[in-house]
């Protein structure tokens, strides 16, 4: 019988988390070079880690949903402050939906925001 102790499970989780962060650092660097340049690698790493933590209360856990969550926060602000108020309110209500999977909720928000902005990237004020 194979026994896995809690410390071993934790180590597996930490390794997966580190791989996730590295993968998303590369994603941000390639797909959002302006943001990456502004934040730098250390700042980008902190942004991704903060985004993962901020997704917890909204039950954003799957890899694809977390990627959308990070992209949304990069493009539309960490509190979606760069999108119109009605879309922001709609998004927050959808995020709180108790039954829809995270990928469905985040995909719908992504599509709505892209529709509202005509797909134009929004650049934060510096």
XYZ file of N, CA and C in Angstrom:
378
model
N 0.842 -1.170 0.000
C 0.000 0.000 0.000
C 0.894 1.242 0.000
N 0.543 2.200 -0.824
C 1.275 3.453 -0.929
C 0.663 4.470 0.026
N 1.511 5.113 0.815
C 1.052 6.147 1.729
C 1.720 7.460 1.359
N 0.893 8.486 1.162
C 1.422 9.823 0.867
C 1.078 10.715 2.050
N 2.083 11.282 2.646
C 1.890 12.148 3.798
C 1.503 13.563 3.360
N 0.913 14.306 4.285
C 0.490 15.678 3.985
C 1.638 16.533 3.469
N 2.824 16.376 4.038
C 3.971 17.168 3.589
C 4.307 16.860 2.132
N 4.151 15.590 1.738
C 4.412 15.213 0.351
C 3.360 15.827 -0.582
N 2.112 15.779 -0.160
C 1.045 16.404 -0.955
C 1.295 17.899 -1.105
N 1.703 18.525 -0.027
C 2.004 19.953 -0.059
C 3.141 20.237 -1.045
N 4.164 19.396 -1.032
C 5.298 19.573 -1.949
C 4.846 19.443 -3.394
N 3.952 18.476 -3.671
C 3.415 18.340 -5.031
C 2.659 19.610 -5.418
N 1.877 20.141 -4.491
C 1.112 21.354 -4.751
C 2.003 22.557 -5.006
N 3.068 22.671 -4.230
C 3.996 23.786 -4.410
C 4.695 23.710 -5.763
N 5.044 22.517 -6.177
C 5.699 22.343 -7.485
C 4.742 22.715 -8.612
N 3.509 22.277 -8.510
C 2.510 22.614 -9.529
C 2.272 24.123 -9.567
N 2.234 24.739 -8.406
C 2.032 26.192 -8.338
C 3.209 26.923 -8.981
N 4.427 26.480 -8.710
C 5.608 27.113 -9.297
C 5.600 26.975 -10.818
N 5.225 25.798 -11.314
C 5.125 25.598 -12.762
C 4.046 26.493 -13.375
N 2.925 26.619 -12.681
C 1.844 27.486 -13.137
C 2.330 28.932 -13.249
N 3.026 29.415 -12.227
C 3.533 30.787 -12.230
C 4.511 30.987 -13.381
N 5.422 30.049 -13.581
C 6.405 30.167 -14.667
C 5.719 30.181 -16.030
N 4.735 29.318 -16.205
C 3.995 29.259 -17.474
C 3.293 30.586 -17.748
N 2.709 31.163 -16.705
C 1.980 32.403 -16.900
C 2.899 33.617 -17.015
N 4.071 33.544 -16.425
C 5.067 34.595 -16.670
C 5.415 34.645 -18.150
N 5.640 33.487 -18.742
C 5.953 33.419 -20.171
C 4.775 33.916 -21.003
N 3.562 33.574 -20.597
C 2.358 34.032 -21.299
C 2.246 35.555 -21.260
N 2.430 36.133 -20.110
C 2.331 37.594 -19.989
C 3.440 38.265 -20.797
N 4.640 37.729 -20.716
C 5.760 38.315 -21.462
C 5.500 38.298 -22.963
N 4.897 37.223 -23.471
C 4.669 37.133 -24.917
C 3.397 37.836 -25.365
N 2.321 37.739 -24.590
C 1.041 38.312 -25.017
C 0.787 39.724 -24.497
N 1.474 40.115 -23.447
C 1.304 41.449 -22.858
C 2.676 42.078 -22.591
N 3.466 42.287 -23.651
C 4.831 42.777 -23.439
C 4.897 44.149 -22.770
N 3.922 45.019 -23.021
C 3.929 46.340 -22.365
C 3.731 46.209 -20.865
N 2.816 45.356 -20.490
C 2.564 45.129 -19.063
C 3.788 44.489 -18.407
N 4.368 43.503 -19.109
C 5.527 42.817 -18.561
C 6.696 43.785 -18.390
N 6.892 44.640 -19.385
C 7.989 45.618 -19.304
C 7.756 46.591 -18.157
N 6.514 47.017 -17.979
C 6.187 47.971 -16.910
C 6.357 47.339 -15.536
N 5.931 46.081 -15.388
C 6.000 45.413 -14.089
C 7.362 44.789 -13.804
N 8.061 44.359 -14.856
C 9.291 43.598 -14.672
C 8.948 42.178 -14.250
N 9.935 41.307 -14.272
C 9.660 39.902 -13.941
C 9.183 39.737 -12.502
N 9.830 40.418 -11.580
C 9.448 40.299 -10.167
C 8.036 40.827 -9.935
N 7.747 41.984 -10.504
C 6.414 42.560 -10.358
C 5.349 41.722 -11.031
N 5.679 41.147 -12.169
C 4.739 40.288 -12.885
C 4.458 39.018 -12.095
N 5.502 38.459 -11.513
C 5.333 37.271 -10.670
C 4.399 37.604 -9.488
N 4.623 38.743 -8.864
C 3.774 39.165 -7.735
C 2.339 39.396 -8.206
N 2.180 39.978 -9.404
C 0.845 40.218 -9.966
C 0.114 38.890 -10.159
N 0.793 37.903 -10.734
C 0.171 36.600 -10.979
C -0.198 35.930 -9.665
N 0.702 35.951 -8.701
C 0.409 35.347 -7.400
C -0.767 36.048 -6.720
N -0.816 37.379 -6.828
C -1.942 38.127 -6.254
C -3.241 37.806 -6.981
N -3.162 37.641 -8.286
C -4.356 37.305 -9.069
C -4.901 35.938 -8.662
N -4.010 34.975 -8.479
C -4.442 33.639 -8.045
C -5.139 33.741 -6.689
N -4.554 34.489 -5.775
C -5.162 34.666 -4.441
C -6.499 35.399 -4.547
N -6.576 36.403 -5.415
C -7.818 37.175 -5.575
C -8.913 36.336 -6.224
N -8.540 35.306 -6.955
C -9.533 34.437 -7.572
C -10.167 33.453 -6.614
N -9.516 33.203 -5.499
C -10.032 32.231 -4.514
C -11.461 32.540 -4.056
N -11.761 33.763 -3.600
C -13.127 34.020 -3.127
C -14.190 33.858 -4.224
N -13.766 33.978 -5.477
C -14.691 33.844 -6.619
C -14.712 32.407 -7.146
N -13.982 31.500 -6.488
C -13.911 30.100 -6.903
C -13.346 29.953 -8.318
N -12.300 30.721 -8.601
C -11.580 30.606 -9.870
C -10.374 29.716 -9.593
N -10.456 28.454 -10.054
C -9.431 27.474 -9.709
C -8.792 26.776 -10.902
N -9.560 26.522 -11.953
C -9.005 25.746 -13.071
C -7.963 26.567 -13.822
N -7.039 25.862 -14.462
C -5.960 26.543 -15.173
C -6.445 27.506 -16.245
N -7.419 27.068 -17.050
C -7.905 27.944 -18.127
C -8.653 29.154 -17.568
N -9.405 28.964 -16.505
C -10.113 30.089 -15.890
C -9.119 31.057 -15.253
N -8.086 30.523 -14.606
C -7.079 31.406 -14.009
C -6.342 32.205 -15.074
N -6.099 31.607 -16.217
C -5.435 32.344 -17.304
C -6.321 33.509 -17.757
N -7.614 33.247 -17.940
C -8.538 34.324 -18.305
C -8.609 35.383 -17.211
N -8.627 34.944 -15.966
C -8.679 35.851 -14.815
C -7.465 36.792 -14.829
N -6.292 36.229 -15.069
C -5.073 37.039 -15.138
C -5.148 38.006 -16.307
N -5.587 37.515 -17.468
C -5.715 38.375 -18.647
C -6.716 39.509 -18.398
N -7.839 39.179 -17.801
C -8.847 40.205 -17.497
C -8.282 41.280 -16.577
N -7.563 40.858 -15.557
C -6.998 41.816 -14.604
C -5.908 42.661 -15.252
N -5.152 42.093 -16.181
C -4.143 42.875 -16.900
C -4.802 43.911 -17.813
N -5.790 43.479 -18.559
C -6.403 44.364 -19.556
C -7.405 45.357 -18.970
N -8.173 44.918 -17.999
C -9.284 45.745 -17.520
C -9.121 46.243 -16.091
N -7.990 45.967 -15.492
C -7.728 46.426 -14.129
C -8.056 45.353 -13.115
N -7.399 45.439 -11.983
C -7.565 44.408 -10.959
C -8.970 44.374 -10.380
N -9.683 45.497 -10.456
C -11.081 45.546 -10.023
C -11.981 45.861 -11.214
N -11.481 45.588 -12.417
C -12.188 45.870 -13.671
C -12.540 47.349 -13.811
N -11.656 48.208 -13.294
C -11.931 49.640 -13.297
C -11.813 50.282 -14.682
N -11.252 49.582 -15.655
C -11.100 50.146 -16.999
C -12.257 49.800 -17.925
N -13.285 49.160 -17.407
C -14.458 48.826 -18.211
C -15.632 49.639 -17.681
N -16.661 49.804 -18.495
C -17.817 50.612 -18.069
C -18.490 49.992 -16.844
N -19.160 50.846 -16.082
C -19.735 50.436 -14.799
C -20.775 49.327 -14.946
N -21.597 49.383 -15.990
C -22.633 48.351 -16.133
C -21.998 46.983 -16.431
N -20.942 46.958 -17.234
C -20.262 45.692 -17.517
C -19.547 45.174 -16.273
N -18.971 46.084 -15.503
C -18.299 45.692 -14.262
C -19.305 45.077 -13.296
N -20.458 45.718 -13.129
C -21.483 45.200 -12.218
C -21.983 43.830 -12.687
N -22.186 43.695 -13.995
C -22.624 42.419 -14.566
C -21.580 41.338 -14.284
N -20.306 41.668 -14.498
C -19.221 40.706 -14.293
C -19.150 40.259 -12.835
N -19.272 41.187 -11.921
C -19.199 40.834 -10.495
C -20.372 39.946 -10.093
N -21.538 40.215 -10.669
C -22.691 39.371 -10.383
C -22.472 37.961 -10.944
N -21.926 37.887 -12.155
C -21.661 36.579 -12.757
C -20.582 35.821 -11.984
N -19.545 36.519 -11.543
C -18.497 35.874 -10.751
C -19.063 35.205 -9.501
N -20.084 35.816 -8.927
C -20.674 35.307 -7.691
C -21.667 34.166 -7.924
N -21.961 33.853 -9.188
C -22.938 32.791 -9.467
C -22.501 31.498 -8.785
N -23.390 30.902 -8.020
C -22.989 29.740 -7.212
C -22.847 28.426 -7.976
N -23.431 28.308 -9.159
C -23.456 27.007 -9.815
C -22.624 26.917 -11.096
N -22.421 28.014 -11.781
C -21.686 27.952 -13.045
C -20.205 27.659 -12.818
N -19.613 26.811 -13.652
C -18.179 26.538 -13.534
C -17.348 27.795 -13.796
N -16.158 27.830 -13.230
C -15.311 29.016 -13.375
C -14.987 29.325 -14.836
N -14.767 28.311 -15.647
C -14.428 28.565 -17.049
C -15.592 29.204 -17.797
N -16.797 28.811 -17.488
C -17.979 29.400 -18.125
C -18.114 30.863 -17.714
N -17.977 31.129 -16.419
C -18.113 32.500 -15.930
C -17.048 33.409 -16.519
N -15.791 32.962 -16.505
C -14.689 33.798 -16.984
C -14.731 33.979 -18.494
N -15.117 32.948 -19.223
C -15.240 33.067 -20.678
C -16.321 34.075 -21.054
N -17.441 34.035 -20.358
C -18.526 34.980 -20.634
C -18.084 36.416 -20.342
N -17.377 36.603 -19.248
C -16.882 37.945 -18.899
C -15.889 38.418 -19.959
N -14.967 37.552 -20.346
C -13.977 37.900 -21.377
C -14.689 38.341 -22.664
N -15.665 37.547 -23.098
C -16.387 37.868 -24.343
C -17.132 39.195 -24.223
N -17.775 39.405 -23.121
C -18.532 40.661 -22.934
C -17.589 41.861 -22.938
N -16.486 41.771 -22.226
C -15.543 42.887 -22.174
C -14.936 43.151 -23.539
N -14.583 42.092 -24.264
C -14.014 42.264 -25.603
C -15.039 42.906 -26.540
N -16.281 42.500 -26.403
C -17.347 43.087 -27.215
C -17.501 44.576 -26.907
N -17.469 44.927 -25.641
C -17.656 46.330 -25.214
C -16.508 47.224 -25.655
N -15.307 46.658 -25.778
C -14.149 47.470 -26.160
C -13.786 47.308 -27.631
N -14.572 46.522 -28.354
C -14.264 46.270 -29.746
C -12.976 45.484 -29.911
N -12.577 44.766 -28.869
C -11.358 43.980 -28.925
C -10.084 44.795 -28.806
N -10.231 46.105 -28.611
C -9.047 46.961 -28.465
C -8.408 46.726 -27.101
N -7.090 46.604 -27.078
C -6.434 46.472 -25.774
C -6.490 47.795 -25.018
N -6.714 47.701 -23.745
C -6.749 48.888 -22.897
C -5.423 48.977 -22.166
N -4.837 50.138 -22.207
C -3.532 50.347 -21.581
C -3.727 51.176 -20.324
N -3.171 50.738 -19.205
C -3.338 51.504 -17.975
C -2.628 52.852 -18.050
N -3.198 53.821 -17.348
C -2.549 55.123 -17.240
C -1.314 54.979 -16.378
N -0.268 55.642 -16.774
C 0.967 55.524 -15.980
C 1.280 56.808 -15.278
